[in-house]
Short mmCIF file of C-alpha atoms in Angstrom, two decimals:
data_model
loop_
_atom_site.label_atom_id
_atom_site.label_comp_id
_atom_site.label_asym_id
_atom_site.label_seq_id
_atom_site.Cartn_x
_atom_site.Cartn_y
_atom_site.Cartn_z
CA GLU A 993 -12.80 -11.20 10.14
CA VAL A 994 -9.37 -10.42 8.75
CA GLN A 995 -6.98 -8.88 11.27
CA LEU A 996 -3.30 -7.99 11.09
CA VAL A 997 -1.53 -6.93 14.29
CA GLU A 998 2.06 -5.71 14.18
CA SER A 999 4.45 -5.72 17.12
CA GLY A 1000 8.13 -5.22 17.79
CA GLY A 1001 8.53 -1.58 16.91
CA GLY A 1002 10.51 0.85 19.02
CA LEU A 1003 13.60 3.01 19.31
CA VAL A 1004 16.86 1.58 18.00
CA GLN A 1005 20.29 3.08 17.47
CA PRO A 1006 21.79 3.46 14.00
CA GLU A 1007 23.38 0.22 12.78
CA GLY A 1008 21.16 -1.69 15.21
CA SER A 1009 18.63 -4.44 14.52
CA LEU A 1010 14.94 -4.97 15.13
CA ARG A 1011 12.44 -7.68 14.24
CA LEU A 1012 8.83 -6.83 13.47
CA SER A 1013 6.11 -9.43 13.81
CA CYS A 1014 2.64 -9.51 12.31
CA ALA A 1015 0.01 -11.83 13.73
CA ALA A 1016 -2.70 -12.66 11.21
CA SER A 1017 -6.17 -13.95 11.88
CA GLY A 1018 -9.17 -14.68 9.70
CA PHE A 1019 -7.05 -16.13 6.92
CA THR A 1020 -3.90 -18.19 6.34
CA VAL A 1021 -0.71 -16.20 5.75
CA SER A 1022 0.84 -18.92 3.59
CA ASP A 1023 -2.12 -18.68 1.18
CA LYS A 1024 -1.50 -15.00 0.45
CA TYR A 1025 1.10 -12.62 -0.94
CA MET A 1026 2.19 -10.76 2.20
CA SER A 1027 4.05 -7.46 2.19
CA TRP A 1028 5.53 -4.81 4.41
CA VAL A 1029 4.87 -1.18 3.47
CA ARG A 1030 6.36 1.73 5.39
CA GLN A 1031 5.47 5.37 5.88
CA PRO A 1032 7.94 7.91 7.30
CA PRO A 1033 6.30 10.40 9.68
CA GLY A 1034 4.22 12.89 7.69
CA LYS A 1035 5.23 11.36 4.35
CA GLY A 1036 3.96 8.94 1.73
CA LEU A 1037 3.92 5.17 1.34
CA GLU A 1038 6.84 2.97 0.28
CA TRP A 1039 6.58 -0.73 -0.46
CA VAL A 1040 9.39 -2.58 1.33
CA SER A 1041 9.13 -6.31 0.71
CA VAL A 1042 6.88 -9.20 -0.32
CA ILE A 1043 6.83 -12.94 0.28
CA TYR A 1044 4.98 -15.00 -2.28
CA ILE A 1045 2.84 -18.05 -1.59
CA GLY A 1046 5.68 -20.23 -2.83
CA GLY A 1047 8.15 -18.52 -0.51
CA HIS A 1048 9.97 -16.30 -3.01
CA THR A 1049 10.89 -12.93 -1.59
CA TYR A 1050 11.50 -9.52 -3.13
CA TYR A 1051 12.75 -6.25 -1.70
CA ALA A 1052 12.91 -2.57 -2.46
CA ASP A 1053 16.43 -1.50 -3.41
CA SER A 1054 16.52 0.76 -0.34
CA VAL A 1055 16.43 -2.25 2.02
CA LYS A 1056 17.93 -5.06 -0.06
CA GLY A 1057 20.67 -6.87 1.82
CA ARG A 1058 19.60 -5.38 5.17
CA PHE A 1059 16.00 -6.55 5.64
CA THR A 1060 14.63 -10.10 5.50
CA ILE A 1061 10.96 -11.02 5.21
CA SER A 1062 9.82 -14.41 6.45
CA ARG A 1063 6.79 -16.21 7.77
CA ASP A 1064 5.99 -18.95 10.27
CA ASP A 1065 3.15 -21.02 8.87
CA SER A 1066 2.60 -22.85 12.18
CA LYS A 1067 2.02 -19.54 13.98
CA ASN A 1068 0.33 -17.79 11.04
CA LYS A 1069 2.77 -14.92 11.41
CA LEU A 1070 4.80 -12.66 9.15
CA TYR A 1071 8.15 -11.15 10.13
CA LEU A 1072 10.54 -8.44 9.03
CA GLN A 1073 14.10 -8.70 10.29
CA MET A 1074 15.76 -5.30 9.97
CA ASN A 1075 19.54 -5.02 10.29
CA SER A 1076 22.00 -2.17 9.83
CA LEU A 1077 19.24 0.31 10.47
CA ARG A 1078 19.61 3.90 9.31
CA ALA A 1079 17.86 7.13 10.26
CA GLU A 1080 16.00 7.03 6.95
CA ASP A 1081 14.38 3.73 7.98
CA THR A 1082 12.37 5.62 10.60
CA ALA A 1083 8.73 4.99 9.72
CA VAL A 1084 5.49 3.28 10.57
CA TYR A 1085 5.73 -0.23 9.16
CA TYR A 1086 2.49 -1.80 7.96
CA CYS A 1087 1.86 -5.51 7.53
CA VAL A 1088 -0.28 -5.80 4.40
CA ARG A 1089 -2.16 -8.65 2.75
CA GLY A 1090 -2.06 -8.93 -1.01
CA ARG A 1091 -4.93 -10.05 -3.22
CA PHE A 1092 -3.52 -12.00 -6.15
CA GLU A 1093 -5.23 -11.56 -9.51
CA GLU A 1094 -4.03 -11.70 -13.11
CA SER A 1095 -0.38 -12.42 -12.20
CA SER A 1096 -0.03 -9.56 -9.75
CA PHE A 1097 -1.38 -8.36 -6.42
CA TYR A 1098 -2.72 -5.24 -4.75
CA PHE A 1099 -3.23 -4.56 -1.05
CA ASP A 1100 -6.61 -5.41 0.42
CA TYR A 1101 -5.99 -5.44 4.20
CA TRP A 1102 -3.59 -3.35 6.28
CA GLY A 1103 -2.53 -3.63 9.89
CA GLN A 1104 -2.49 -0.62 12.22
CA GLY A 1105 1.29 -0.33 11.89
CA ALA A 1106 4.36 -0.42 14.12
CA LEU A 1107 6.53 2.66 14.62
CA VAL A 1108 10.27 2.20 14.22
CA ILE A 1109 12.52 5.09 15.21
CA VAL A 1110 16.21 4.93 14.37
CA SER A 1111 18.09 7.47 16.43
CA SER A 1112 21.04 7.80 18.76
CA ASP B 531 10.96 1.74 -11.49
CA ILE B 532 7.58 3.17 -12.45
CA VAL B 533 7.18 6.67 -11.03
CA MET B 534 3.66 7.65 -9.99
CA THR B 535 2.89 11.38 -9.94
CA GLN B 536 -0.27 12.72 -8.32
CA SER B 537 -1.84 16.13 -8.68
CA PRO B 538 -2.75 18.30 -6.99
CA ASP B 539 -0.88 17.83 -3.72
CA SER B 540 -3.97 19.06 -1.90
CA LEU B 541 -7.41 20.39 -2.65
CA ALA B 542 -10.27 21.92 -0.70
CA VAL B 543 -13.79 21.14 -1.83
CA SER B 544 -17.15 22.23 -0.48
CA LEU B 545 -19.45 19.63 1.01
CA GLY B 546 -21.58 18.09 -1.72
CA GLU B 547 -19.21 19.14 -4.49
CA ARG B 548 -16.95 16.99 -6.66
CA ALA B 549 -13.26 16.28 -6.04
CA ALA B 550 -10.97 14.97 -8.74
CA ILE B 551 -7.47 13.60 -8.16
CA ASN B 552 -5.08 12.84 -10.97
CA CYS B 553 -2.42 10.18 -11.16
CA LYS B 554 0.13 9.75 -13.93
CA SER B 555 2.51 6.82 -14.35
CA SER B 556 5.91 7.11 -16.01
CA GLN B 557 5.05 4.17 -18.25
CA SER B 558 1.88 2.35 -19.23
CA VAL B 559 0.45 0.01 -16.58
CA VAL B 560 -1.76 -1.89 -19.03
CA TYR B 561 -0.93 -5.47 -19.93
CA SER B 562 -1.76 -6.10 -23.57
CA SER B 563 -2.57 -9.76 -22.82
CA ASN B 564 -5.65 -8.86 -20.74
CA ASN B 565 -6.12 -5.13 -21.38
CA LYS B 566 -6.26 -4.45 -17.63
CA ASN B 567 -4.85 -1.38 -15.92
CA TYR B 568 -2.78 -2.43 -12.89
CA LEU B 569 -3.70 0.63 -10.85
CA ALA B 570 -5.24 0.91 -7.37
CA TRP B 571 -6.42 3.79 -5.18
CA TYR B 572 -6.23 3.95 -1.38
CA GLN B 573 -7.72 6.28 1.21
CA GLN B 574 -5.85 7.11 4.41
CA LYS B 575 -7.70 8.96 7.13
CA PRO B 576 -5.74 10.70 9.89
CA GLY B 577 -4.22 8.23 12.34
CA GLN B 578 -5.38 5.20 10.34
CA PRO B 579 -3.80 2.76 7.89
CA PRO B 580 -4.65 3.04 4.21
CA LYS B 581 -7.81 1.42 2.94
CA LEU B 582 -8.36 -0.06 -0.52
CA LEU B 583 -10.92 1.91 -2.54
CA ILE B 584 -10.44 1.00 -6.20
CA TYR B 585 -8.50 -1.65 -8.12
CA TRP B 586 -8.09 -2.38 -11.85
CA ALA B 587 -8.33 1.42 -12.14
CA SER B 588 -12.12 1.45 -11.92
CA THR B 589 -13.42 -1.48 -9.83
CA ARG B 590 -14.76 -0.39 -6.47
CA GLU B 591 -13.87 -2.53 -3.48
CA SER B 592 -16.81 -4.10 -1.68
CA GLY B 593 -18.38 -1.68 0.78
CA VAL B 594 -16.92 1.47 -0.80
CA PRO B 595 -19.63 4.10 -1.44
CA ASP B 596 -20.53 4.60 -5.07
CA ARG B 597 -19.63 8.30 -4.88
CA PHE B 598 -16.04 7.07 -5.36
CA SER B 599 -15.13 6.22 -8.94
CA GLY B 600 -11.95 5.57 -10.86
CA SER B 601 -11.24 6.16 -14.51
CA GLY B 602 -8.41 6.33 -17.01
CA SER B 603 -6.13 3.99 -18.89
CA GLY B 604 -2.52 3.59 -19.86
CA THR B 605 -0.65 6.30 -17.99
CA ASP B 606 -3.37 8.75 -16.90
CA PHE B 607 -5.90 8.04 -14.18
CA THR B 608 -8.44 9.94 -12.09
CA LEU B 609 -10.15 9.29 -8.79
CA THR B 610 -13.41 11.19 -8.53
CA ILE B 611 -15.38 11.75 -5.35
CA ASN B 612 -18.89 12.88 -6.17
CA SER B 613 -20.82 14.83 -3.55
CA LEU B 614 -17.98 15.09 -1.02
CA GLN B 615 -18.87 14.13 2.53
CA ALA B 616 -17.15 15.18 5.75
CA GLU B 617 -15.91 11.62 6.30
CA ASP B 618 -14.02 11.75 2.97
CA VAL B 619 -11.36 14.04 4.45
CA ALA B 620 -8.21 12.00 3.92
CA VAL B 621 -5.08 11.55 1.89
CA TYR B 622 -5.56 9.54 -1.28
CA TYR B 623 -2.82 7.47 -2.93
CA CYS B 624 -2.60 5.79 -6.30
CA GLN B 625 -0.41 2.71 -6.70
CA GLN B 626 0.73 0.63 -9.64
CA TYR B 627 1.01 -3.13 -9.40
CA TYR B 628 2.13 -3.63 -13.00
CA ASN B 629 5.60 -4.64 -11.82
CA THR B 630 7.96 -4.77 -8.88
CA PRO B 631 8.83 -2.56 -7.09
CA LEU B 632 5.23 -1.65 -6.45
CA THR B 633 5.15 2.14 -6.29
CA PHE B 634 2.80 4.77 -4.88
CA GLY B 635 2.02 8.30 -5.82
CA GLY B 636 2.95 11.02 -3.36
CA GLY B 637 -0.59 11.43 -2.10
CA THR B 638 -3.32 14.07 -2.41
CA LYS B 639 -4.83 15.62 0.69
CA VAL B 640 -8.56 16.34 0.44
CA GLU B 641 -10.05 18.88 2.82
CA ILE B 642 -13.37 20.63 3.25
CA LYS B 643 -13.60 24.21 1.98
#
């Protein structure tokens, strides 16, 4: 059974840092396109970042230069390092598995999410 | 970036009736090389993460009831829920995966009338 469990969320001050973790089970993270998608309270979904099977990474313009996606193949985990946090980064952050087909990917499994609140 | 626009923002439908949600992309999401529409639909129930319903605009994910169907091509798409059930109350999102950044529509809230 595929499971994704996020951890590391919490309250952080503006300009602070936080690292989210996502523990995967039922599949191998390094065999999939893994993403982070966020959802501000009461609002819609925003794709944040992806790490490809080969290790290439891509980011939304809103987080480029501040967030870093990575994975630890030995632990089967995905991470999101978030620096220089802003109030507008407040959201539930979902760890999401991508299903790769025809040169692209869509999201087939989602974690329960981790809430990040940026506030002084 | 491809902008995804959903309509309506919300709709109330009687149990057993049909619900239709529209999604329009700011540019075509069809690749001419394979004639596939890079469009997915997700369902998000209150307090839960989104769940994949439809991909390639009209292919139902395994385990999704057949009352859910997707249609459309190019820039205009529709998610139809036939014979609405109480458990279908949710927010529905379309999403393009034609290119990066992957983008979502703003969501459509479906309620029972």
